[in-house]
Short mmCIF file of C-alpha atoms in Angstrom, two decimals:
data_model
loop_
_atom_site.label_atom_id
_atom_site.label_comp_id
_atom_site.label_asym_id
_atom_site.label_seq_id
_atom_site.Cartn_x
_atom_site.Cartn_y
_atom_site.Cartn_z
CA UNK R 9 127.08 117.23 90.26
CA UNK R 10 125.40 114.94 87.96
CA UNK R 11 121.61 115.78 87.11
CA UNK R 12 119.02 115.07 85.37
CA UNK R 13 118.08 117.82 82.63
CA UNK R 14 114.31 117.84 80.75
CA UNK R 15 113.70 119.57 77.84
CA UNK R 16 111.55 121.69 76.67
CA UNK R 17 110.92 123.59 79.96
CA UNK R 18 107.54 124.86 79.00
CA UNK R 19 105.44 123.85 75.80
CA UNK R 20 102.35 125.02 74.75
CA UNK R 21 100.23 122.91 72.57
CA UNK R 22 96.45 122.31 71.47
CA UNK R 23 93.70 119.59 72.67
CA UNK R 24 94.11 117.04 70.20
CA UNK R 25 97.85 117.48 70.04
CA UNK R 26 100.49 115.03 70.34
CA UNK R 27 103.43 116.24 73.19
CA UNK R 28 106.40 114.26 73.45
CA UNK R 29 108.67 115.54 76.75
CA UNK R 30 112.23 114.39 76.52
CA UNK R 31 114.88 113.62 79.45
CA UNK R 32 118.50 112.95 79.90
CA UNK R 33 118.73 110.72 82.95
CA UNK R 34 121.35 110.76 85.30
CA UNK R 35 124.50 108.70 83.67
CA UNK R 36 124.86 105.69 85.44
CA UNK R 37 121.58 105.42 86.60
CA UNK R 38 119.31 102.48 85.32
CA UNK R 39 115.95 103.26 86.46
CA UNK R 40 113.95 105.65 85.31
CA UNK R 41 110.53 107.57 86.03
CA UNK R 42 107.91 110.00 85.07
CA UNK R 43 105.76 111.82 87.62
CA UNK R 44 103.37 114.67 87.05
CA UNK R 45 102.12 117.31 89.05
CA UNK R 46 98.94 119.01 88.48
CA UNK R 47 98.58 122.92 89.81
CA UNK R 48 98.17 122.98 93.04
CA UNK R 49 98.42 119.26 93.87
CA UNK R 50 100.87 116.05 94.99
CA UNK R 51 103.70 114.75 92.81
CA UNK R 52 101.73 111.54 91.41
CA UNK R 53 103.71 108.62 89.72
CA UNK R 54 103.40 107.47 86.21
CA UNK R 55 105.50 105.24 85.42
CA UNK R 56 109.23 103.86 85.60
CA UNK R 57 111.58 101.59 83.24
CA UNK R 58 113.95 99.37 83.65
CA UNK R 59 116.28 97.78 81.10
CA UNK R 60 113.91 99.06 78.20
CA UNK R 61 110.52 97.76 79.34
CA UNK R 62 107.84 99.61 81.69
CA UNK R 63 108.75 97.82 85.08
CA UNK R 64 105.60 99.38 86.89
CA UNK R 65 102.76 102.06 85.81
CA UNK R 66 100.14 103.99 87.18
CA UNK R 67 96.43 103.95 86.46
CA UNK R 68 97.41 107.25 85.10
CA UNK R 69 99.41 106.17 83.11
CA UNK R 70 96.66 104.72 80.14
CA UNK R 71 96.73 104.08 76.40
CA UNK R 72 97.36 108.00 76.02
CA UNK R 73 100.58 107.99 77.37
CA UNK R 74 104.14 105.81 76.15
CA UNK R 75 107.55 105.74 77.07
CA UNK R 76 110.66 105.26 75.06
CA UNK R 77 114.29 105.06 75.52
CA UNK R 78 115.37 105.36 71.82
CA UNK R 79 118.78 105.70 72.63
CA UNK R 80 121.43 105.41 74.90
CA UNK R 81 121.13 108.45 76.95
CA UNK R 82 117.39 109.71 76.18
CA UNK R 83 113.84 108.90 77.69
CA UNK R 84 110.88 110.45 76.04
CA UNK R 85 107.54 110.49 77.23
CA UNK R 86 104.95 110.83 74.59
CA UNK R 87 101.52 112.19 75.33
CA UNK R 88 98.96 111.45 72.01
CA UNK R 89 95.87 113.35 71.93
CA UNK R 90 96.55 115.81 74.76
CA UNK R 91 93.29 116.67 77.19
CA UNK R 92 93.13 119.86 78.98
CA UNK R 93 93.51 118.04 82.43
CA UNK R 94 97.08 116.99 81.06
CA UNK R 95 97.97 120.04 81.63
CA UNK R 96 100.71 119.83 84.68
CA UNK R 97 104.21 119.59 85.33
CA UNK R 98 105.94 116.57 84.01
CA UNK R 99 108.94 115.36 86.01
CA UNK R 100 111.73 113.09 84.74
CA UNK R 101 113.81 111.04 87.59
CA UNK R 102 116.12 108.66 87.74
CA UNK R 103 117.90 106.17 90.27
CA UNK R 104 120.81 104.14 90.60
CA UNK R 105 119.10 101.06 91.99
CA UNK R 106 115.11 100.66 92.48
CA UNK R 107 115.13 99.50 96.19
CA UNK R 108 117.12 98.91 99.14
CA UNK R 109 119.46 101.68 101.62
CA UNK R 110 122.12 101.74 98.80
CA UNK R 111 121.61 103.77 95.39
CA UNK R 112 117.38 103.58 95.34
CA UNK R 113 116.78 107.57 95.89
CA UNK R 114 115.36 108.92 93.04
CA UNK R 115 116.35 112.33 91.51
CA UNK R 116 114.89 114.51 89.83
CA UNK R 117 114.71 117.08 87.07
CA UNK R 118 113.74 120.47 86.64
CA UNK R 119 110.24 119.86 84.63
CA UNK R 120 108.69 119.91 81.88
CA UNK R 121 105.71 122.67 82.23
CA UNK R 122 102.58 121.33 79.78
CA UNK R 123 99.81 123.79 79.17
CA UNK R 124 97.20 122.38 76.72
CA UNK R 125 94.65 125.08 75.69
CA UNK D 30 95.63 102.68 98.48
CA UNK D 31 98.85 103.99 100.14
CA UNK D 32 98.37 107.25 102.07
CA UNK D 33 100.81 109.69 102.97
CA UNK D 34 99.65 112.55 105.10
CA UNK D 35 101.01 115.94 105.94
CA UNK D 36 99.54 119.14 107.23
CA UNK D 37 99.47 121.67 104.69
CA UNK D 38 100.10 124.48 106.96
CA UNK D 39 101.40 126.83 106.61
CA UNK D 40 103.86 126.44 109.23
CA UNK D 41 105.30 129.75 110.22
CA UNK D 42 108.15 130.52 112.22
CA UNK D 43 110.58 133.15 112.86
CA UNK D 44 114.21 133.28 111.71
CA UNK D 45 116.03 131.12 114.61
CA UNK D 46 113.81 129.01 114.96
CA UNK D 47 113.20 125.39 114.68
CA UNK D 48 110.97 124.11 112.32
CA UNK D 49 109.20 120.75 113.29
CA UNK D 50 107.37 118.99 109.95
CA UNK D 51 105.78 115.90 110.33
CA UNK D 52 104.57 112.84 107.41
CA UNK D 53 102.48 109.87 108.23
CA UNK D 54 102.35 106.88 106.02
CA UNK D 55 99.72 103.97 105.77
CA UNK D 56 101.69 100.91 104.20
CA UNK D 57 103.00 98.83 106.86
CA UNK D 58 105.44 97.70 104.42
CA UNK D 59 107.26 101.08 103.84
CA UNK D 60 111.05 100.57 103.61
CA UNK D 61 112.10 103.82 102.80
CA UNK D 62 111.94 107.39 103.41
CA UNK D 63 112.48 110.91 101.94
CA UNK D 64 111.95 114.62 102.65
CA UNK D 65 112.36 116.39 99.92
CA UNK D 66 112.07 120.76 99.70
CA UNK D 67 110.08 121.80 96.04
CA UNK D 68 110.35 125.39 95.47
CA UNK D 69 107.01 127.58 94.22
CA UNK D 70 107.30 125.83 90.33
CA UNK D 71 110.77 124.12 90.71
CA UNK D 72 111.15 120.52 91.48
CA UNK D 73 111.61 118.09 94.16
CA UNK D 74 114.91 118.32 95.67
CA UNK D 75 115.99 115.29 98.11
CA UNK D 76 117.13 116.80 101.23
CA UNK D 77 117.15 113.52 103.63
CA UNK D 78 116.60 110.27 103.49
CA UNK D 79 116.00 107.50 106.29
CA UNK D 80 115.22 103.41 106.24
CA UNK D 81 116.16 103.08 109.97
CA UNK D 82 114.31 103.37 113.46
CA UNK D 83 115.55 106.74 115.15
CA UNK D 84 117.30 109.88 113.81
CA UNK D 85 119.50 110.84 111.04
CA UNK D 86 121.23 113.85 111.08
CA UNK D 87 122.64 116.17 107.93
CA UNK D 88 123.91 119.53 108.97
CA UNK D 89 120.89 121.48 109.80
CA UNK D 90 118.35 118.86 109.20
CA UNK D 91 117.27 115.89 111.35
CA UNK D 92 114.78 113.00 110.00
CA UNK D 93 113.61 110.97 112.39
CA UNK D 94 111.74 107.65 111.66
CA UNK D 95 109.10 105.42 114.26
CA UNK D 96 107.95 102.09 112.08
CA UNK D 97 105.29 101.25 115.14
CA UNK D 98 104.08 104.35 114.56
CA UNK D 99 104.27 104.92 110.85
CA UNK D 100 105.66 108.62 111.58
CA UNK D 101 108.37 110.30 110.07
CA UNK D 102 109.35 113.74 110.88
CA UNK D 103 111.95 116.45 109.68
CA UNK D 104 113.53 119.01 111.89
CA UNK D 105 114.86 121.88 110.27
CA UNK D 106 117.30 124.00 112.89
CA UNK D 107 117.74 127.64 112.68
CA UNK D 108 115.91 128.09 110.02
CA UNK D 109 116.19 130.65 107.53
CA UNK D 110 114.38 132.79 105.29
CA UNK D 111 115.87 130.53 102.39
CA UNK D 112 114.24 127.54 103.91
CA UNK D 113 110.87 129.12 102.93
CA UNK D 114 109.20 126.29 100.54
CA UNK D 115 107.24 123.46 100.52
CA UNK D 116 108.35 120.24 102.06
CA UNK D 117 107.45 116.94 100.71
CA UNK D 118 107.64 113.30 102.22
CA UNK D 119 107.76 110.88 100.00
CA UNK D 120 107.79 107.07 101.03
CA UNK D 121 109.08 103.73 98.96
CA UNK D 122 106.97 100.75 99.69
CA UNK D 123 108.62 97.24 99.75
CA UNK D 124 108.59 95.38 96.28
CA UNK D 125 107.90 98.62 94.50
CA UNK D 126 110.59 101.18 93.22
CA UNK D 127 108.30 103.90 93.10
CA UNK D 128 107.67 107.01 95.41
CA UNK D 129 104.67 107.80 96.83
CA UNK D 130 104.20 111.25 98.01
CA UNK D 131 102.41 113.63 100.36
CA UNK D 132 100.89 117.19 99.80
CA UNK D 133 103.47 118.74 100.94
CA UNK D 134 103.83 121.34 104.50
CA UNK D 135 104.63 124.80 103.13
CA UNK D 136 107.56 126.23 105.69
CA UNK D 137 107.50 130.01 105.80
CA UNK D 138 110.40 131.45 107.53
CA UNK D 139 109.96 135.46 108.76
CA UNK D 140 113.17 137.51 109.14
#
């Protein structure tokens, strides 16, 4: 079954850092997400893409943070100057379609664990 | 700001069983709804989803949806001790492609 796969699985870095978390979306899917979830808390939205431009963000989802498809199968999300309250689980998902019955649920994949000491 | 509420439980019940989970949602203009089960530090995985007044049945599962009431609920029958996680309804709000989640209601099955 397709899925979608996240690398790395856990990464460790300094305040101050730069992270960037990389994804391999489903194939055929065209619409793509972030979410994060902080310790202990609900899944919260960051932001998704569409057709290689941010179709809708979060207030999370501020200066600090930017997504990228650089090519035709990755989608990066780069944190710059990483804060200790980054630290979280970072989700990749993707969909087929971004509304209606048909092809809008939204998969995801296994995480990206952030710990920023 | 769209809510969507679930009791955290705990929600214990014995092997057998069935479990009853229930989600709440404040946007009016919901369109779309999902349970999804998110093991202790794994992630979300869909388990049902439901746009339609009524029930939807999948195997062991049944989601059922009231609009007039903004309520969605998930039945889990004979539930197991593999069931044991945390379930998490997520709605999809009309003109957005985004899902907006609950807490979550942490199952716990006993053998």
């Amino acid at each position: 079954e397709p899925e979608v796969t996240q690398t790395p699985s856990h990464q460790v870095t300094q305040m101050g850092q730069e992270v960037i978390l990389r994804c391999v979306p489903i194939s055929n899917h065209l619409y793509f997400y972030w979410y994060r979830q902080i310790l202990g808390q609900k899944v919260e939205f960051l932001v998704s893409f569409y057709n290689n431009e941010i179709s809708e963000k979060s207030e999370i989802f501020d200066d600090q943070f930017s997504v990228e498809r650089p090519d035709g199968s990755n989608f990066t999300l780069k944190i710059r100057s990483t804060k200790l309250e980054d630290s979280a689980m970072y989700f990749c998902a993707s969909s087929l379609a971004p509304r209606g019955p048909s092809g809008n649920t939204i998969y995801f994949g296994e995480g990206s664990w952030l710990t920023v000491v | 700001q769209k809510e969507v509420e679930q009791n955290s439980g705990p929600l214990s019940v014995p092997e057998g069983a069935i479990a009853s989970l229930n989600c709440t949602y404040s946007d009016r203009g919901s369109q779309s709804f999902f349970w999804y089960r998110q093991y202790s530090g794994k992630s979300p995985e869909l388990i049902m989803s439901i746009y339609s007044n009524g029930d939807k049945e999948d195997g062991r599962f049944t989601a059922q949806l009231n609009k007039a009431s903004q309520y969605v609920s998930l039945l889990i029958r004979d539930s197991q001790p593999s069931d044991s996680a945390t379930y998490l309804c997520a709605v999809k709000n009309s003109g957005y492609s985004t899902l907006t989640f609950g807490k979550g209601t942490m199952l716990l099955v006993s053998p």
